[in-house]
Amino acid sequence: MIAVDAQVQEVWNPETRALATEAWQCYNSGALRASITITWTAVTTDLIAKIGSLADDGDRDAIDLREEIEEAQAHGLTPQGTIAMQKVENKLLDSAQLLELIDSVDKRALERIREDRNMCVHPSLRSLDAPYQPLPDVARANLSVALDALLIHPPTQGKKILDVFKDYTCDPGFTATTPTHIQRLFYDRVRANTRRNIASLAAKHAVGELDVGGRLSVSAYADRCAHVLAAIAERDRVLVREAMQRCQDRYRQADTDTQRRALSRLGDKDYFWTMLDDSLVAHVGGLVPQVPADPYEALDPTTVAVLSLVGNTVAREHLPQLEQRFEQLDFPHRSSVMSDRPSAYFVPHIPALLRTAYNFRVGERAGEVLRIHSQYLTVPALQQSLSAWSANVDCRMAADMPPKAVSLLTETTHLGSGRIEHFRRFLGDVRAAWKPGDGEFYLYNDLETALNRSP
């Protein structure tokens, strides 16, 4: 259970946050009637602010209600204004449900807060001249319910948040490199039921490639939804697994190309494999593509993505044929597969790429494979790779390789100072092989400068 004081800091509206803080302070000081009264004040303040926000976005029902609120406020503290605002307050929860700010269950819980507030401020509601004495648990529960049902959420819920989700994932500016932003928008700040709906929607698209009204290709949108699932899974893996399991029949009934693309985008995730029963796992094994006989025949992106799953432990456990296919790949295909989904699995294969590169362009590709695996390198792996690089003229003398050496030095800082001696030995080997006429560029002078600046 999330602590109330932590939830208070998550209240969406700053003005409401101040009221929630005051209600919590009253509870802690024993002023229980005041706590309950201020909690209801926070609810009404929050709803009025959210109605205004939806009205600004063009919601017709919200606009009508805001006009009614503004008309009541225009009368000020007069009998007419008080009566008008009471009418607004009496239907505020109904209006909030209509606008999908709350659901029917939340409405019932918030109605209890209103009733408790009335008991606190109208002692005449209780007979026998005994004023209402709320229990501490009641005051705390009221604030907790208000926070969880309403106060911590932004002014978009229900079906409308799904529209927001679709707009966000279809936007040209969508990026998969910011999972925390996705988590904040579509997990942290929405209710549990909405989270399930979002996870379910993302899973359906990631698995079945459903149409999104022509806004994006079904495959491109499915890729984006796969990134959303990965972001949500960091917070709630069970939720994503359940969403995926509901897609089992959808995956089973999809055509082979759709199934293979789904495998390529989700096959490195445990929740993909929990979706499959034994018969489907066996079927998916047949989706692993064969290696083309011609090493110069370009692999299509889906084939590359599926074969690159060999770098993932979970995928290898379910698809042993991945390793067989990878071992059959020639240099051009192997470098493409290793570049698609970098992992520690590929690191032992990198020195061989550098050693067998047979022209300058191929040498540059091998160097790029090494660079993008920098985070997975160990000191021995780095030493072996640098030795293979310096010994192969097609790597050593390729135009992009001197700058790549500087980048590799920068991107292997996690290996500490122990890597420096290997880079210096590499620099010495490169210069020992250098000949007049090769050009000073291939003396790797920029690497020497970077080494001299390294701690």
Short mmCIF file of C-alpha atoms in Angstrom, two decimals:
data_model
loop_
_atom_site.label_atom_id
_atom_site.label_comp_id
_atom_site.label_asym_id
_atom_site.label_seq_id
_atom_site.Cartn_x
_atom_site.Cartn_y
_atom_site.Cartn_z
CA MET A 1 0.00 0.00 0.00
CA ILE A 2 1.31 3.42 -0.95
CA ALA A 3 1.77 5.75 2.05
CA VAL A 4 -0.67 8.64 2.22
CA ASP A 5 2.07 11.22 2.66
CA ALA A 6 3.74 9.99 -0.53
CA GLN A 7 0.45 10.14 -2.45
CA VAL A 8 -0.17 13.69 -1.26
CA GLN A 9 2.97 14.77 -3.12
CA GLU A 10 1.60 13.16 -6.28
CA VAL A 11 -1.61 15.25 -6.37
CA TRP A 12 -2.07 16.56 -9.89
CA ASN A 13 -3.32 20.09 -9.20
CA PRO A 14 -1.05 22.35 -7.04
CA GLU A 15 -4.03 24.05 -5.36
CA THR A 16 -5.56 20.69 -4.51
CA ARG A 17 -2.17 19.46 -3.29
CA ALA A 18 -2.13 22.27 -0.71
CA LEU A 19 -5.60 21.21 0.51
CA ALA A 20 -4.63 17.52 0.64
CA THR A 21 -1.53 18.45 2.62
CA GLU A 22 -3.67 20.43 5.07
CA ALA A 23 -6.11 17.52 5.44
CA TRP A 24 -3.20 15.19 6.20
CA GLN A 25 -1.77 17.62 8.74
CA CYS A 26 -5.17 17.87 10.45
CA TYR A 27 -5.39 14.10 10.65
CA ASN A 28 -1.92 13.84 12.18
CA SER A 29 -2.76 16.49 14.76
CA GLY A 30 -6.02 14.78 15.74
CA ALA A 31 -8.37 17.35 14.14
CA LEU A 32 -10.44 14.64 12.49
CA ARG A 33 -13.53 16.70 11.62
CA ALA A 34 -11.32 19.29 9.97
CA SER A 35 -9.45 16.59 8.05
CA ILE A 36 -12.66 15.11 6.64
CA THR A 37 -14.07 18.54 5.78
CA ILE A 38 -10.91 19.65 3.98
CA THR A 39 -10.71 16.32 2.15
CA TRP A 40 -14.12 16.98 0.61
CA THR A 41 -13.04 20.55 -0.19
CA ALA A 42 -10.02 19.08 -1.99
CA VAL A 43 -12.32 16.77 -3.99
CA THR A 44 -14.58 19.60 -5.16
CA THR A 45 -11.63 21.90 -5.91
CA ASP A 46 -9.94 19.18 -7.91
CA LEU A 47 -13.05 18.31 -9.90
CA ILE A 48 -13.73 21.95 -10.77
CA ALA A 49 -10.12 22.38 -11.94
CA LYS A 50 -10.27 19.22 -14.05
CA ILE A 51 -13.59 20.20 -15.56
CA GLY A 52 -11.99 23.49 -16.56
CA SER A 53 -9.07 21.66 -18.12
CA LEU A 54 -11.37 19.42 -20.16
CA ALA A 55 -13.37 22.49 -21.20
CA ASP A 56 -10.15 24.09 -22.44
CA ASP A 57 -9.62 20.96 -24.55
CA GLY A 58 -13.05 21.45 -26.15
CA ASP A 59 -15.19 18.89 -24.32
CA ARG A 60 -18.78 20.11 -24.82
CA ASP A 61 -20.15 18.69 -21.55
CA ALA A 62 -17.26 20.20 -19.62
CA ILE A 63 -17.80 23.59 -21.29
CA ASP A 64 -21.46 23.62 -20.26
CA LEU A 65 -20.63 22.73 -16.67
CA ARG A 66 -17.84 25.30 -16.48
CA GLU A 67 -20.25 28.00 -17.63
CA GLU A 68 -22.65 26.98 -14.86
CA ILE A 69 -19.83 27.12 -12.30
CA GLU A 70 -18.66 30.52 -13.52
CA GLU A 71 -22.22 31.87 -13.37
CA ALA A 72 -22.51 30.75 -9.74
CA GLN A 73 -19.12 32.24 -8.92
CA ALA A 74 -20.15 35.53 -10.50
CA HIS A 75 -22.82 35.99 -7.81
CA GLY A 76 -20.16 35.74 -5.12
CA LEU A 77 -21.02 35.15 -1.48
CA THR A 78 -24.71 35.95 -1.81
CA PRO A 79 -27.77 33.77 -1.18
CA GLN A 80 -28.19 33.41 -4.92
CA GLY A 81 -24.53 32.44 -5.41
CA THR A 82 -24.59 29.98 -2.51
CA ILE A 83 -27.71 28.24 -3.80
CA ALA A 84 -26.28 28.06 -7.33
CA MET A 85 -22.99 26.57 -6.11
CA GLN A 86 -24.84 24.05 -3.95
CA LYS A 87 -26.67 22.86 -7.06
CA VAL A 88 -23.34 22.46 -8.83
CA GLU A 89 -21.86 20.57 -5.89
CA ASN A 90 -24.88 18.25 -5.65
CA LYS A 91 -24.34 17.02 -9.21
CA LEU A 92 -20.55 17.32 -9.30
CA LEU A 93 -19.89 13.61 -8.88
CA ASP A 94 -22.48 12.71 -11.54
CA SER A 95 -20.81 15.16 -13.88
CA ALA A 96 -17.37 13.74 -13.09
CA GLN A 97 -18.60 10.25 -13.97
CA LEU A 98 -20.10 11.54 -17.22
CA LEU A 99 -16.78 13.13 -18.11
CA GLU A 100 -14.96 9.86 -17.24
CA LEU A 101 -12.90 11.52 -14.52
CA ILE A 102 -14.17 8.80 -12.18
CA ASP A 103 -16.10 5.58 -12.59
CA SER A 104 -19.17 4.31 -10.75
CA VAL A 105 -17.12 2.64 -8.01
CA ASP A 106 -15.11 5.80 -7.40
CA LYS A 107 -18.31 7.81 -7.32
CA ARG A 108 -19.76 5.70 -4.52
CA ALA A 109 -16.54 6.05 -2.50
CA LEU A 110 -16.46 9.82 -2.97
CA GLU A 111 -20.14 10.10 -2.03
CA ARG A 112 -19.23 8.57 1.33
CA ILE A 113 -16.68 11.36 1.84
CA ARG A 114 -19.37 13.94 1.13
CA GLU A 115 -21.71 12.27 3.63
CA ASP A 116 -19.01 12.20 6.30
CA ARG A 117 -18.25 15.84 5.62
CA ASN A 118 -21.94 16.71 6.07
CA MET A 119 -21.94 14.86 9.39
CA CYS A 120 -18.91 16.88 10.50
CA VAL A 121 -20.25 20.34 9.64
CA HIS A 122 -23.96 19.76 10.42
CA PRO A 123 -24.25 18.36 13.95
CA SER A 124 -28.04 18.72 13.72
CA LEU A 125 -28.06 15.70 11.41
CA ARG A 126 -27.56 13.48 14.44
CA SER A 127 -30.22 13.11 17.14
CA LEU A 128 -29.90 13.04 20.92
CA ASP A 129 -27.73 16.18 20.90
CA ALA A 130 -24.62 14.08 20.40
CA PRO A 131 -22.21 15.58 17.86
CA TYR A 132 -20.70 13.27 15.29
CA GLN A 133 -17.32 12.00 16.42
CA PRO A 134 -15.39 10.49 13.46
CA LEU A 135 -12.89 7.74 14.12
CA PRO A 136 -9.27 8.29 13.08
CA ASP A 137 -9.47 5.40 10.61
CA VAL A 138 -12.43 7.10 8.89
CA ALA A 139 -10.54 10.35 8.37
CA ARG A 140 -7.47 8.56 7.05
CA ALA A 141 -9.56 6.31 4.79
CA ASN A 142 -11.42 9.29 3.33
CA LEU A 143 -8.19 11.04 2.35
CA SER A 144 -6.68 7.82 1.00
CA VAL A 145 -9.79 7.14 -1.13
CA ALA A 146 -9.83 10.71 -2.46
CA LEU A 147 -6.17 10.48 -3.43
CA ASP A 148 -6.39 7.08 -5.06
CA ALA A 149 -9.70 7.63 -6.87
CA LEU A 150 -9.22 11.20 -8.00
CA LEU A 151 -6.60 13.58 -6.73
CA ILE A 152 -3.41 11.95 -8.05
CA HIS A 153 -4.79 11.49 -11.58
CA PRO A 154 -4.60 13.96 -14.48
CA PRO A 155 -7.87 15.25 -16.03
CA THR A 156 -8.13 12.53 -18.66
CA GLN A 157 -9.42 9.07 -17.86
CA GLY A 158 -11.44 6.16 -19.20
CA LYS A 159 -11.91 5.97 -22.96
CA LYS A 160 -10.36 9.39 -23.44
CA ILE A 161 -6.98 8.30 -22.08
CA LEU A 162 -6.97 5.59 -24.75
CA ASP A 163 -7.41 8.31 -27.36
CA VAL A 164 -4.51 10.18 -25.78
CA PHE A 165 -2.47 6.96 -25.92
CA LYS A 166 -3.20 6.47 -29.62
CA ASP A 167 -2.32 10.08 -30.40
CA TYR A 168 0.93 9.78 -28.48
CA THR A 169 2.01 6.52 -30.09
CA CYS A 170 1.10 7.77 -33.58
CA ASP A 171 2.91 11.09 -33.15
CA PRO A 172 5.95 11.62 -35.42
CA GLY A 173 7.92 12.64 -32.35
CA PHE A 174 7.42 9.30 -30.59
CA THR A 175 10.69 7.88 -29.29
CA ALA A 176 11.39 4.54 -27.66
CA THR A 177 14.39 5.89 -25.76
CA THR A 178 12.31 7.48 -23.01
CA PRO A 179 10.53 4.64 -21.14
CA THR A 180 10.20 6.76 -18.00
CA HIS A 181 8.06 9.25 -19.93
CA ILE A 182 5.77 6.44 -21.11
CA GLN A 183 5.56 5.10 -17.57
CA ARG A 184 4.68 8.51 -16.20
CA LEU A 185 1.94 9.12 -18.76
CA PHE A 186 0.32 5.73 -18.98
CA TYR A 187 1.11 3.90 -15.75
CA ASP A 188 2.01 6.12 -12.82
CA ARG A 189 -0.74 8.68 -13.36
CA VAL A 190 -3.68 6.48 -14.30
CA ARG A 191 -5.95 4.12 -12.40
CA ALA A 192 -5.45 0.36 -12.33
CA ASN A 193 -8.32 -0.35 -14.74
CA THR A 194 -6.96 2.16 -17.24
CA ARG A 195 -3.51 0.58 -16.97
CA ARG A 196 -5.02 -2.77 -17.90
CA ASN A 197 -6.80 -1.25 -20.88
CA ILE A 198 -3.62 0.41 -22.13
CA ALA A 199 -1.54 -2.76 -21.69
CA SER A 200 -4.23 -4.80 -23.44
CA LEU A 201 -4.44 -2.35 -26.35
CA ALA A 202 -0.65 -2.26 -26.77
CA ALA A 203 -0.43 -6.06 -26.64
CA LYS A 204 -3.13 -6.51 -29.30
CA HIS A 205 -1.30 -4.19 -31.69
CA ALA A 206 2.17 -5.59 -30.94
CA VAL A 207 0.97 -9.15 -31.58
CA GLY A 208 -1.69 -8.76 -34.24
CA GLU A 209 -0.68 -5.58 -36.12
CA LEU A 210 -4.13 -3.98 -36.05
CA ASP A 211 -5.05 -0.98 -38.18
CA VAL A 212 -4.80 2.48 -36.59
CA GLY A 213 -6.88 4.31 -39.16
CA GLY A 214 -4.04 4.63 -41.63
CA ARG A 215 -2.07 6.94 -39.34
CA LEU A 216 0.94 4.57 -39.43
CA SER A 217 1.71 1.26 -41.09
CA VAL A 218 0.43 -1.57 -38.94
CA SER A 219 3.95 -2.97 -38.54
CA ALA A 220 5.49 0.37 -37.51
CA TYR A 221 2.72 0.97 -34.98
CA ALA A 222 3.14 -2.56 -33.61
CA ASP A 223 6.84 -1.82 -33.05
CA ARG A 224 5.90 1.27 -31.02
CA CYS A 225 3.42 -0.69 -28.95
CA ALA A 226 6.13 -3.26 -28.21
CA HIS A 227 8.24 -0.44 -26.76
CA VAL A 228 5.27 0.67 -24.64
CA LEU A 229 4.85 -2.86 -23.30
CA ALA A 230 8.54 -2.99 -22.38
CA ALA A 231 8.25 0.32 -20.51
CA ILE A 232 5.14 -0.79 -18.60
CA ALA A 233 6.72 -4.17 -17.84
CA GLU A 234 9.48 -2.40 -15.93
CA ARG A 235 6.78 -1.31 -13.48
CA ASP A 236 4.36 -4.23 -13.62
CA ARG A 237 5.46 -7.39 -15.43
CA VAL A 238 2.43 -9.35 -14.25
CA LEU A 239 0.11 -6.82 -15.89
CA VAL A 240 1.90 -7.17 -19.23
CA ARG A 241 2.00 -10.96 -19.02
CA GLU A 242 -1.75 -11.07 -18.45
CA ALA A 243 -2.32 -8.71 -21.39
CA MET A 244 -0.16 -10.90 -23.64
CA GLN A 245 -1.85 -14.11 -22.55
CA ARG A 246 -5.18 -12.71 -23.70
CA CYS A 247 -3.62 -12.39 -27.18
CA GLN A 248 -2.74 -16.06 -27.59
CA ASP A 249 -5.59 -16.88 -29.98
CA ARG A 250 -4.96 -13.67 -31.91
CA TYR A 251 -1.36 -14.75 -32.47
CA ARG A 252 -2.34 -18.31 -33.34
CA GLN A 253 -4.75 -17.13 -36.01
CA ALA A 254 -2.41 -14.54 -37.57
CA ASP A 255 -0.71 -15.17 -40.92
CA THR A 256 2.88 -16.40 -40.97
CA ASP A 257 4.44 -13.04 -41.85
CA THR A 258 2.61 -11.32 -39.00
CA GLN A 259 3.67 -14.07 -36.61
CA ARG A 260 7.29 -13.78 -37.68
CA ARG A 261 7.30 -10.00 -37.26
CA ALA A 262 5.74 -10.35 -33.81
CA LEU A 263 8.48 -12.84 -32.93
CA SER A 264 11.11 -10.40 -34.15
CA ARG A 265 9.85 -7.53 -31.98
CA LEU A 266 8.85 -9.50 -28.86
CA GLY A 267 10.94 -12.67 -28.88
CA ASP A 268 13.49 -11.32 -26.42
CA LYS A 269 10.80 -10.74 -23.77
CA ASP A 270 9.73 -13.34 -21.23
CA TYR A 271 6.11 -12.22 -21.49
CA PHE A 272 6.03 -13.21 -25.17
CA TRP A 273 6.94 -16.78 -24.31
CA THR A 274 4.46 -16.99 -21.42
CA MET A 275 1.79 -16.20 -24.02
CA LEU A 276 2.59 -19.39 -25.96
CA ASP A 277 1.52 -22.91 -25.12
CA ASP A 278 3.69 -25.89 -26.13
CA SER A 279 2.10 -26.25 -29.55
CA LEU A 280 2.71 -22.59 -30.37
CA VAL A 281 6.33 -22.76 -29.18
CA ALA A 282 6.89 -25.65 -31.58
CA HIS A 283 5.18 -23.66 -34.34
CA VAL A 284 7.32 -20.60 -33.70
CA GLY A 285 10.43 -22.74 -34.12
CA GLY A 286 9.44 -23.14 -37.76
CA LEU A 287 9.37 -19.36 -38.19
CA VAL A 288 13.13 -19.05 -37.78
CA PRO A 289 14.33 -18.27 -41.33
CA GLN A 290 16.85 -20.34 -43.23
CA VAL A 291 20.26 -18.88 -44.07
CA PRO A 292 20.52 -17.85 -47.73
CA ALA A 293 23.11 -19.71 -49.78
CA ASP A 294 24.44 -16.48 -51.31
CA PRO A 295 26.40 -14.49 -48.66
CA TYR A 296 25.85 -11.33 -50.70
CA GLU A 297 22.09 -11.67 -50.79
CA ALA A 298 20.72 -8.96 -48.55
CA LEU A 299 18.67 -10.15 -45.59
CA ASP A 300 15.27 -8.52 -45.13
CA PRO A 301 14.83 -6.61 -41.83
CA THR A 302 12.52 -9.20 -40.27
CA THR A 303 14.98 -12.02 -40.96
CA VAL A 304 17.78 -10.00 -39.38
CA ALA A 305 15.63 -9.19 -36.34
CA VAL A 306 14.61 -12.82 -35.81
CA LEU A 307 18.15 -14.16 -36.18
CA SER A 308 19.48 -11.50 -33.82
CA LEU A 309 17.35 -13.06 -31.07
CA VAL A 310 20.21 -15.55 -30.72
CA GLY A 311 21.83 -12.99 -28.45
CA ASN A 312 18.99 -13.29 -25.94
CA THR A 313 19.06 -16.08 -23.35
CA VAL A 314 15.28 -16.52 -23.17
CA ALA A 315 14.97 -16.79 -26.96
CA ARG A 316 17.82 -19.30 -27.20
CA GLU A 317 16.20 -21.49 -24.57
CA HIS A 318 13.00 -21.73 -26.61
CA LEU A 319 14.56 -21.72 -30.08
CA PRO A 320 17.79 -23.77 -30.11
CA GLN A 321 17.85 -23.54 -33.91
CA LEU A 322 18.86 -19.88 -33.58
CA GLU A 323 22.44 -20.81 -32.71
CA GLN A 324 22.60 -23.25 -35.60
CA ARG A 325 21.49 -20.54 -38.03
CA PHE A 326 23.90 -17.98 -36.59
CA GLU A 327 26.88 -20.31 -36.96
CA GLN A 328 25.97 -20.77 -40.64
CA LEU A 329 26.08 -17.05 -41.42
CA ASP A 330 28.82 -15.58 -43.57
CA PHE A 331 30.54 -12.31 -42.66
CA PRO A 332 28.08 -9.80 -44.22
CA HIS A 333 25.02 -11.49 -42.72
CA ARG A 334 26.70 -12.10 -39.37
CA SER A 335 27.69 -8.46 -38.96
CA SER A 336 24.13 -7.36 -39.80
CA VAL A 337 22.65 -9.73 -37.21
CA MET A 338 25.15 -8.71 -34.52
CA SER A 339 24.45 -5.03 -35.16
CA ASP A 340 20.68 -5.36 -34.92
CA ARG A 341 20.41 -6.38 -31.25
CA PRO A 342 23.77 -5.96 -29.44
CA SER A 343 24.38 -8.32 -26.52
CA ALA A 344 27.18 -9.95 -24.54
CA TYR A 345 26.55 -13.16 -26.51
CA PHE A 346 28.13 -11.64 -29.62
CA VAL A 347 31.29 -10.30 -27.97
CA PRO A 348 33.41 -13.49 -28.47
CA HIS A 349 32.63 -13.32 -32.21
CA ILE A 350 33.88 -9.77 -32.72
CA PRO A 351 37.65 -10.45 -32.98
CA ALA A 352 36.97 -12.92 -35.80
CA LEU A 353 35.01 -10.23 -37.68
CA LEU A 354 37.91 -7.82 -37.39
CA ARG A 355 40.47 -10.46 -38.30
CA THR A 356 38.65 -11.65 -41.45
CA ALA A 357 37.48 -8.29 -42.87
CA TYR A 358 38.50 -8.39 -46.53
CA ASN A 359 38.16 -4.78 -47.70
CA PHE A 360 37.97 -1.31 -46.22
CA ARG A 361 34.16 -1.10 -46.15
CA VAL A 362 33.89 -4.49 -44.48
CA GLY A 363 36.56 -3.42 -42.01
CA GLU A 364 34.48 -0.37 -41.11
CA ARG A 365 31.42 -2.56 -40.55
CA ALA A 366 33.43 -4.79 -38.22
CA GLY A 367 34.67 -1.73 -36.35
CA GLU A 368 31.11 -0.49 -35.93
CA VAL A 369 30.02 -3.86 -34.55
CA LEU A 370 32.83 -3.56 -31.99
CA ARG A 371 31.83 -0.01 -31.06
CA ILE A 372 28.14 -0.71 -30.53
CA HIS A 373 29.09 -3.62 -28.24
CA SER A 374 31.34 -1.42 -26.12
CA GLN A 375 29.10 -1.69 -23.05
CA TYR A 376 29.41 -5.49 -23.09
CA LEU A 377 33.21 -5.68 -23.52
CA THR A 378 35.56 -7.06 -20.91
CA VAL A 379 39.24 -6.10 -20.77
CA PRO A 380 40.33 -9.42 -22.36
CA ALA A 381 37.71 -9.07 -25.12
CA LEU A 382 38.86 -5.51 -25.78
CA GLN A 383 42.50 -6.63 -25.97
CA GLN A 384 41.67 -9.41 -28.44
CA SER A 385 39.60 -7.07 -30.60
CA LEU A 386 42.27 -4.36 -30.71
CA SER A 387 44.91 -6.95 -31.63
CA ALA A 388 42.80 -8.26 -34.50
CA TRP A 389 42.12 -4.69 -35.65
CA SER A 390 45.77 -3.62 -35.73
CA ALA A 391 46.81 -6.82 -37.53
CA ASN A 392 44.34 -6.39 -40.42
CA VAL A 393 45.23 -3.68 -42.94
CA ASP A 394 41.61 -3.55 -44.13
CA CYS A 395 40.59 -2.48 -40.64
CA ARG A 396 43.64 -0.39 -39.82
CA MET A 397 43.53 1.66 -43.02
CA ALA A 398 39.75 2.08 -43.38
CA ALA A 399 38.74 5.76 -43.33
CA ASP A 400 36.23 5.49 -40.47
CA MET A 401 38.46 3.46 -38.18
CA PRO A 402 40.73 6.12 -36.58
CA PRO A 403 37.68 8.08 -35.30
CA LYS A 404 36.10 4.80 -34.15
CA ALA A 405 39.17 4.11 -32.02
CA VAL A 406 38.62 7.40 -30.17
CA SER A 407 34.92 6.61 -29.73
CA LEU A 408 35.72 3.15 -28.42
CA LEU A 409 38.12 4.60 -25.84
CA THR A 410 35.38 6.94 -24.62
CA GLU A 411 32.67 4.30 -24.60
CA THR A 412 34.68 1.76 -22.57
CA THR A 413 35.19 3.92 -19.49
CA HIS A 414 33.37 1.24 -17.48
CA LEU A 415 36.53 -0.91 -17.91
CA GLY A 416 38.55 1.65 -15.98
CA SER A 417 42.21 2.51 -16.38
CA GLY A 418 43.09 -1.10 -17.16
CA ARG A 419 42.02 -0.57 -20.75
CA ILE A 420 44.53 2.25 -21.34
CA GLU A 421 47.58 -0.02 -21.69
CA HIS A 422 45.78 -2.04 -24.37
CA PHE A 423 44.91 1.08 -26.33
CA ARG A 424 48.52 2.25 -26.08
CA ARG A 425 49.76 -1.13 -27.28
CA PHE A 426 47.22 -0.94 -30.13
CA LEU A 427 48.53 2.53 -31.03
CA GLY A 428 52.08 1.21 -31.07
CA ASP A 429 51.12 -1.73 -33.30
CA VAL A 430 49.28 0.53 -35.74
CA ARG A 431 52.25 2.87 -36.03
CA ALA A 432 54.70 -0.01 -36.39
CA ALA A 433 52.71 -1.19 -39.43
CA TRP A 434 52.44 2.32 -40.90
CA LYS A 435 54.43 3.10 -44.05
CA PRO A 436 55.41 6.39 -45.64
CA GLY A 437 52.72 7.33 -48.08
CA ASP A 438 49.90 5.89 -45.97
CA GLY A 439 49.03 9.37 -44.75
CA GLU A 440 49.35 10.82 -41.23
CA PHE A 441 45.64 10.28 -40.66
CA TYR A 442 46.38 6.57 -40.24
CA LEU A 443 48.87 7.22 -37.44
CA TYR A 444 45.78 7.57 -35.18
CA ASN A 445 47.04 10.85 -33.74
CA ASP A 446 43.60 11.72 -32.32
CA LEU A 447 43.66 8.49 -30.32
CA GLU A 448 47.05 9.46 -28.88
CA THR A 449 45.64 12.86 -27.86
CA ALA A 450 42.63 11.19 -26.20
CA LEU A 451 44.89 8.73 -24.38
CA ASN A 452 47.06 11.54 -23.04
CA ARG A 453 43.94 13.19 -21.63
CA SER A 454 42.62 10.02 -20.03
CA PRO A 455 43.09 9.73 -16.27
#
